[in-house]
């Protein structure tokens, strides 16, 4: 049997590799399998495997030009349901084809402003492969001029239909802001954008995390003329959400 991606697939019968040949030789000595019987079993077993196999390919590209903001949001949330259920489709896609298709251009249907926390793997969380999401990450998922500029680019140039500002459970940046402890270097620069959420929600961490996501989403919607115009024209939706690290579930706020 020929190797697939450097590995030999074993289908429940001897396949002709070195390890199986040894076992086959012993079986033939015992009269358990004739060569003809072995070949018939191998062909039948392989056919059974192929009949139930999932062929790696790529999902059809989203019709970005006609996709509505609501449809884009639904695509995100449907992907999260697959992630929570352990039914990821993106892992079955052919990486070489994806690379070739996205080498010259990108057409993301959604943009994400998320925390830089390593426990928030955005593409996995929404079961999306290369080229589908425009992701901006910063500790505390805060809005700054640079962040806003990046998301304006995503909408005005790349054509994203929805922006999701996504906080997450047990966010260290929000927690540090609540505690207000002295920190080294420029880490303290994260505090100021998060303070409005802490002031609104009080010392409750979960409430502050949700308030922060909402406030940052509002800032994006109102402070950027480009985003505000796209929202008014029905071309864009900006939403706030929360990701639960323990369950993997994303909840709209």
CSV table of N, CA and C in Angstrom, one decimal, residues 61-172:
chain,number,residue,atom,x,y,z
A,61,UNK,N,-16.3,29.1,-1.3
A,61,UNK,CA,-16.0,30.4,-0.8
A,61,UNK,C,-17.4,31.1,-0.6
A,62,UNK,N,-17.4,31.9,0.5
A,62,UNK,CA,-18.7,32.7,0.7
A,62,UNK,C,-18.8,33.8,-0.4
A,63,UNK,N,-20.0,34.0,-0.8
A,63,UNK,CA,-20.2,35.1,-1.8
A,63,UNK,C,-20.2,36.4,-1.0
A,64,UNK,N,-19.0,36.9,-0.8
A,64,UNK,CA,-18.8,38.1,0.1
A,64,UNK,C,-19.6,39.3,-0.4
A,65,UNK,N,-19.6,39.5,-1.7
A,65,UNK,CA,-20.2,40.7,-2.2
A,65,UNK,C,-21.7,40.8,-2.0
A,66,UNK,N,-22.4,39.6,-1.8
A,66,UNK,CA,-23.8,39.6,-1.6
A,66,UNK,C,-24.2,39.1,-0.2
A,67,UNK,N,-23.2,38.8,0.6
A,67,UNK,CA,-23.4,38.3,2.0
A,67,UNK,C,-23.9,39.5,2.8
A,68,UNK,N,-25.0,39.3,3.6
A,68,UNK,CA,-25.5,40.4,4.5
A,68,UNK,C,-24.8,40.3,5.8
A,69,UNK,N,-24.8,41.4,6.6
A,69,UNK,CA,-24.2,41.4,7.9
A,69,UNK,C,-24.9,40.3,8.8
A,70,UNK,N,-26.2,40.1,8.7
A,70,UNK,CA,-26.8,39.1,9.5
A,70,UNK,C,-26.4,37.7,9.1
A,71,UNK,N,-26.2,37.4,7.8
A,71,UNK,CA,-25.7,36.1,7.4
A,71,UNK,C,-24.3,35.9,7.8
A,72,UNK,N,-23.5,37.0,7.8
A,72,UNK,CA,-22.1,36.8,8.2
A,72,UNK,C,-22.0,36.5,9.7
A,73,UNK,N,-22.9,37.1,10.5
A,73,UNK,CA,-22.9,36.8,11.9
A,73,UNK,C,-23.4,35.4,12.2
A,74,UNK,N,-24.4,34.9,11.4
A,74,UNK,CA,-24.8,33.6,11.5
A,74,UNK,C,-23.7,32.6,11.2
A,75,UNK,N,-22.9,32.9,10.2
A,75,UNK,CA,-21.8,32.0,9.8
A,75,UNK,C,-20.8,31.9,11.0
A,76,UNK,N,-20.6,33.0,11.7
A,76,UNK,CA,-19.7,32.9,12.8
A,76,UNK,C,-20.3,32.0,13.9
A,77,UNK,N,-21.5,32.3,14.3
A,77,UNK,CA,-22.2,31.6,15.4
A,77,UNK,C,-22.4,30.1,15.1
A,78,UNK,N,-22.7,29.8,13.8
A,78,UNK,CA,-22.8,28.4,13.4
A,78,UNK,C,-21.4,27.7,13.6
A,79,UNK,N,-20.4,28.4,13.2
A,79,UNK,CA,-19.0,27.8,13.3
A,79,UNK,C,-18.7,27.6,14.8
A,80,UNK,N,-19.1,28.5,15.7
A,80,UNK,CA,-18.9,28.3,17.1
A,80,UNK,C,-19.6,27.1,17.6
A,81,UNK,N,-20.8,26.8,17.1
A,81,UNK,CA,-21.6,25.6,17.6
A,81,UNK,C,-20.8,24.4,17.2
A,82,UNK,N,-20.2,24.4,16.0
A,82,UNK,CA,-19.4,23.2,15.6
A,82,UNK,C,-18.2,23.0,16.5
A,83,UNK,N,-17.6,24.1,16.8
A,83,UNK,CA,-16.4,24.1,17.7
A,83,UNK,C,-16.8,23.5,19.1
A,84,UNK,N,-17.9,24.0,19.6
A,84,UNK,CA,-18.3,23.5,20.9
A,84,UNK,C,-18.7,22.0,20.9
A,85,UNK,N,-19.2,21.6,19.8
A,85,UNK,CA,-19.6,20.2,19.6
A,85,UNK,C,-18.5,19.3,19.1
A,86,UNK,N,-17.3,19.9,18.9
A,86,UNK,CA,-16.2,19.0,18.4
A,86,UNK,C,-16.4,18.6,17.0
A,87,UNK,N,-17.1,19.3,16.2
A,87,UNK,CA,-17.4,18.9,14.8
A,87,UNK,C,-16.7,19.9,13.8
A,88,UNK,N,-15.5,20.2,14.0
A,88,UNK,CA,-14.8,21.2,13.1
A,88,UNK,C,-14.7,20.7,11.7
A,89,UNK,N,-15.1,21.6,10.8
A,89,UNK,CA,-15.0,21.3,9.4
A,89,UNK,C,-13.7,21.8,8.8
A,90,UNK,N,-13.2,22.9,9.4
A,90,UNK,CA,-12.0,23.6,8.8
A,90,UNK,C,-10.8,22.7,8.9
A,91,UNK,N,-10.7,21.7,9.8
A,91,UNK,CA,-9.6,20.9,10.0
A,91,UNK,C,-9.5,19.8,8.8
A,92,UNK,N,-10.6,19.6,8.1
A,92,UNK,CA,-10.6,18.7,7.0
A,92,UNK,C,-10.3,19.3,5.7
A,93,UNK,N,-10.0,20.6,5.7
A,93,UNK,CA,-9.7,21.3,4.4
A,93,UNK,C,-8.3,21.1,4.0
A,94,UNK,N,-8.1,21.1,2.7
A,94,UNK,CA,-6.7,20.8,2.1
A,94,UNK,C,-5.9,22.1,2.3
A,95,UNK,N,-4.9,22.1,3.1
A,95,UNK,CA,-4.1,23.2,3.4
A,95,UNK,C,-3.4,23.8,2.2
A,96,UNK,N,-2.9,22.9,1.3
A,96,UNK,CA,-2.2,23.4,0.1
A,96,UNK,C,-3.1,24.2,-0.8
A,97,UNK,N,-4.4,23.7,-0.9
A,97,UNK,CA,-5.3,24.4,-1.8
A,97,UNK,C,-5.7,25.8,-1.1
A,98,UNK,N,-5.8,25.8,0.2
A,98,UNK,CA,-6.1,27.0,0.9
A,98,UNK,C,-5.0,28.1,0.7
A,99,UNK,N,-3.8,27.6,0.8
A,99,UNK,CA,-2.6,28.5,0.6
A,99,UNK,C,-2.6,29.1,-0.8
A,100,UNK,N,-2.9,28.2,-1.8
A,100,UNK,CA,-2.9,28.7,-3.2
A,100,UNK,C,-4.0,29.7,-3.4
A,101,UNK,N,-5.2,29.4,-2.9
A,101,UNK,CA,-6.3,30.3,-3.1
A,101,UNK,C,-6.2,31.7,-2.5
A,102,UNK,N,-5.4,31.7,-1.4
A,102,UNK,CA,-5.3,33.0,-0.6
A,102,UNK,C,-4.0,33.7,-0.8
A,103,UNK,N,-3.1,33.1,-1.6
A,103,UNK,CA,-1.8,33.7,-1.8
A,103,UNK,C,-1.8,35.1,-2.4
A,104,UNK,N,-2.8,35.4,-3.2
A,104,UNK,CA,-2.8,36.7,-3.9
A,104,UNK,C,-3.8,37.7,-3.3
A,105,UNK,N,-4.8,37.2,-2.6
A,105,UNK,CA,-5.8,38.1,-2.1
A,105,UNK,C,-6.5,37.5,-0.9
A,106,UNK,N,-7.2,38.3,-0.2
A,106,UNK,CA,-8.0,37.9,1.0
A,106,UNK,C,-9.4,38.5,0.9
A,107,UNK,N,-10.4,37.7,1.3
A,107,UNK,CA,-11.8,38.1,1.2
A,107,UNK,C,-12.5,37.7,2.5
A,108,UNK,N,-12.0,38.2,3.7
A,108,UNK,CA,-12.7,37.8,4.9
A,108,UNK,C,-14.1,38.4,5.0
A,109,UNK,N,-15.0,37.5,5.5
A,109,UNK,CA,-16.4,38.0,5.6
A,109,UNK,C,-16.7,38.6,7.0
A,110,UNK,N,-15.8,38.4,8.0
A,110,UNK,CA,-16.0,39.0,9.3
A,110,UNK,C,-14.6,39.4,9.9
A,111,UNK,N,-14.7,40.4,10.8
A,111,UNK,CA,-13.5,40.9,11.5
A,111,UNK,C,-13.8,40.7,13.0
A,112,UNK,N,-12.7,40.3,13.7
A,112,UNK,CA,-12.8,40.1,15.1
A,112,UNK,C,-11.8,41.0,15.8
A,113,UNK,N,-12.3,41.7,16.9
A,113,UNK,CA,-11.4,42.4,17.8
A,113,UNK,C,-11.4,41.5,19.1
A,114,UNK,N,-10.3,40.8,19.3
A,114,UNK,CA,-10.3,39.9,20.5
A,114,UNK,C,-9.1,40.2,21.4
A,115,UNK,N,-9.1,39.6,22.5
A,115,UNK,CA,-8.0,39.7,23.4
A,115,UNK,C,-6.8,38.9,22.9
A,116,UNK,N,-5.6,39.3,23.3
A,116,UNK,CA,-4.4,38.6,22.9
A,116,UNK,C,-4.2,37.3,23.6
A,117,UNK,N,-5.0,37.0,24.6
A,117,UNK,CA,-4.9,35.8,25.4
A,117,UNK,C,-4.7,34.5,24.6
A,118,UNK,N,-3.7,33.7,24.9
A,118,UNK,CA,-3.3,32.5,24.1
A,118,UNK,C,-4.4,31.5,24.2
A,119,UNK,N,-5.4,31.6,25.1
A,119,UNK,CA,-6.4,30.6,25.2
A,119,UNK,C,-7.7,31.0,24.3
A,120,UNK,N,-7.5,32.0,23.5
A,120,UNK,CA,-8.6,32.4,22.6
A,120,UNK,C,-8.2,32.2,21.2
A,121,UNK,N,-8.2,31.0,20.6
A,121,UNK,CA,-7.8,30.7,19.3
A,121,UNK,C,-8.9,31.1,18.3
A,122,UNK,N,-8.9,32.3,17.8
A,122,UNK,CA,-10.1,32.8,17.2
A,122,UNK,C,-10.6,32.0,16.0
A,123,UNK,N,-9.7,31.6,15.1
A,123,UNK,CA,-10.1,30.8,13.9
A,123,UNK,C,-10.7,29.4,14.3
A,124,UNK,N,-10.1,28.8,15.3
A,124,UNK,CA,-10.7,27.6,15.9
A,124,UNK,C,-12.1,27.8,16.5
A,125,UNK,N,-12.2,28.8,17.3
A,125,UNK,CA,-13.4,29.1,18.0
A,125,UNK,C,-14.6,29.3,17.0
A,126,UNK,N,-14.4,29.8,15.8
A,126,UNK,CA,-15.5,29.9,14.9
A,126,UNK,C,-15.4,29.0,13.7
A,127,UNK,N,-14.5,28.0,13.8
A,127,UNK,CA,-14.3,27.0,12.8
A,127,UNK,C,-14.2,27.6,11.4
A,128,UNK,N,-13.2,28.5,11.3
A,128,UNK,CA,-12.9,29.2,10.0
A,128,UNK,C,-11.5,28.9,9.6
A,129,UNK,N,-11.3,28.8,8.3
A,129,UNK,CA,-9.9,28.5,7.8
A,129,UNK,C,-9.3,29.8,7.3
A,130,UNK,N,-8.1,29.6,6.6
A,130,UNK,CA,-7.3,30.7,6.1
A,130,UNK,C,-8.2,31.6,5.2
A,131,UNK,N,-8.0,32.9,5.4
A,131,UNK,CA,-8.7,33.9,4.5
A,131,UNK,C,-10.1,34.3,4.9
A,132,UNK,N,-10.7,33.7,5.9
A,132,UNK,CA,-12.1,33.9,6.2
A,132,UNK,C,-12.3,35.0,7.2
A,133,UNK,N,-11.4,35.2,8.1
A,133,UNK,CA,-11.5,36.1,9.2
A,133,UNK,C,-10.4,37.1,9.2
A,134,UNK,N,-10.7,38.4,9.5
A,134,UNK,CA,-9.7,39.5,9.7
A,134,UNK,C,-9.6,39.7,11.2
A,135,UNK,N,-8.6,39.3,11.8
A,135,UNK,CA,-8.5,39.3,13.2
A,135,UNK,C,-7.5,40.3,13.7
A,136,UNK,N,-8.0,41.1,14.7
A,136,UNK,CA,-7.1,42.1,15.3
A,136,UNK,C,-7.1,41.8,16.8
A,137,UNK,N,-5.9,41.6,17.4
A,137,UNK,CA,-5.8,41.1,18.8
A,137,UNK,C,-5.0,42.1,19.6
A,138,UNK,N,-5.5,42.4,20.8
A,138,UNK,CA,-4.8,43.2,21.8
A,138,UNK,C,-5.3,42.9,23.2
A,139,UNK,N,-4.4,42.9,24.1
A,139,UNK,CA,-4.8,42.6,25.5
A,139,UNK,C,-6.0,43.4,25.9
A,140,UNK,N,-7.0,42.8,26.4
A,140,UNK,CA,-8.2,43.5,26.8
A,140,UNK,C,-9.2,43.9,25.7
A,141,UNK,N,-8.9,43.4,24.5
A,141,UNK,CA,-9.8,43.7,23.3
A,141,UNK,C,-10.2,45.2,23.4
A,142,UNK,N,-9.3,46.1,23.5
A,142,UNK,CA,-9.6,47.5,23.6
A,142,UNK,C,-9.5,48.2,22.2
A,143,UNK,N,-10.2,49.4,22.2
A,143,UNK,CA,-10.2,50.2,20.9
A,143,UNK,C,-9.2,51.3,21.1
A,144,UNK,N,-8.2,51.3,20.1
A,144,UNK,CA,-7.2,52.4,20.1
A,144,UNK,C,-7.3,52.9,18.6
A,145,UNK,N,-6.6,54.1,18.3
A,145,UNK,CA,-6.6,54.5,17.0
A,145,UNK,C,-6.0,53.5,16.0
A,146,UNK,N,-5.0,52.8,16.4
A,146,UNK,CA,-4.4,51.8,15.5
A,146,UNK,C,-5.4,50.6,15.3
A,147,UNK,N,-6.1,50.2,16.3
A,147,UNK,CA,-7.1,49.1,16.2
A,147,UNK,C,-8.2,49.6,15.3
A,148,UNK,N,-8.7,50.8,15.5
A,148,UNK,CA,-9.8,51.3,14.7
A,148,UNK,C,-9.4,51.4,13.2
A,149,UNK,N,-8.1,51.8,13.0
A,149,UNK,CA,-7.7,51.9,11.6
A,149,UNK,C,-7.6,50.6,10.9
A,150,UNK,N,-7.2,49.6,11.7
A,150,UNK,CA,-7.1,48.2,11.1
A,150,UNK,C,-8.5,47.7,10.8
A,151,UNK,N,-9.5,47.9,11.6
A,151,UNK,CA,-10.9,47.5,11.4
A,151,UNK,C,-11.5,48.3,10.2
A,152,UNK,N,-11.2,49.6,10.1
A,152,UNK,CA,-11.7,50.4,9.0
A,152,UNK,C,-11.2,49.8,7.7
A,153,UNK,N,-9.9,49.4,7.7
A,153,UNK,CA,-9.3,48.7,6.5
A,153,UNK,C,-10.1,47.5,6.2
A,154,UNK,N,-10.4,46.7,7.2
A,154,UNK,CA,-11.2,45.4,7.0
A,154,UNK,C,-12.5,45.7,6.3
A,155,UNK,N,-13.2,46.8,6.7
A,155,UNK,CA,-14.5,47.1,6.1
A,155,UNK,C,-14.4,47.8,4.8
A,156,UNK,N,-13.6,48.8,4.7
A,156,UNK,CA,-13.6,49.7,3.5
A,156,UNK,C,-12.8,49.0,2.4
A,157,UNK,N,-11.8,48.3,2.7
A,157,UNK,CA,-11.0,47.7,1.6
A,157,UNK,C,-11.3,46.2,1.4
A,158,UNK,N,-11.4,45.5,2.5
A,158,UNK,CA,-11.6,44.0,2.3
A,158,UNK,C,-13.1,43.6,2.3
A,159,UNK,N,-13.9,44.5,2.7
A,159,UNK,CA,-15.4,44.2,2.6
A,159,UNK,C,-16.0,43.3,3.7
A,160,UNK,N,-15.4,43.3,4.9
A,160,UNK,CA,-16.0,42.5,5.9
A,160,UNK,C,-17.4,43.0,6.3
A,161,UNK,N,-18.3,42.1,6.7
A,161,UNK,CA,-19.7,42.4,6.9
A,161,UNK,C,-20.1,42.6,8.3
A,162,UNK,N,-19.3,42.0,9.2
A,162,UNK,CA,-19.6,42.1,10.6
A,162,UNK,C,-18.3,42.3,11.4
A,163,UNK,N,-18.3,43.1,12.5
A,163,UNK,CA,-17.2,43.2,13.4
A,163,UNK,C,-17.7,42.7,14.7
A,164,UNK,N,-17.0,41.7,15.3
A,164,UNK,CA,-17.3,41.2,16.6
A,164,UNK,C,-16.2,41.6,17.6
A,165,UNK,N,-16.6,42.4,18.6
A,165,UNK,CA,-15.7,42.7,19.7
A,165,UNK,C,-15.9,41.6,20.8
A,166,UNK,N,-14.9,40.7,21.0
A,166,UNK,CA,-15.1,39.6,21.8
A,166,UNK,C,-14.2,39.6,23.0
A,167,UNK,N,-14.8,39.7,24.2
A,167,UNK,CA,-14.1,39.5,25.5
A,167,UNK,C,-14.1,38.1,25.8
A,168,UNK,N,-13.5,37.7,26.9
A,168,UNK,CA,-13.5,36.3,27.3
A,168,UNK,C,-13.4,36.2,28.8
A,169,UNK,N,-13.8,35.0,29.3
A,169,UNK,CA,-13.8,34.7,30.7
A,169,UNK,C,-12.4,34.8,31.3
A,170,UNK,N,-12.4,35.3,32.6
A,170,UNK,CA,-11.1,35.4,33.3
A,170,UNK,C,-10.1,36.2,32.6
A,171,UNK,N,-10.5,37.3,32.0
A,171,UNK,CA,-9.6,38.2,31.3
A,171,UNK,C,-8.6,38.9,32.2
A,172,UNK,N,-7.3,38.6,32.0
A,172,UNK,CA,-6.3,39.2,32.9
A,172,UNK,C,-6.2,40.7,32.8
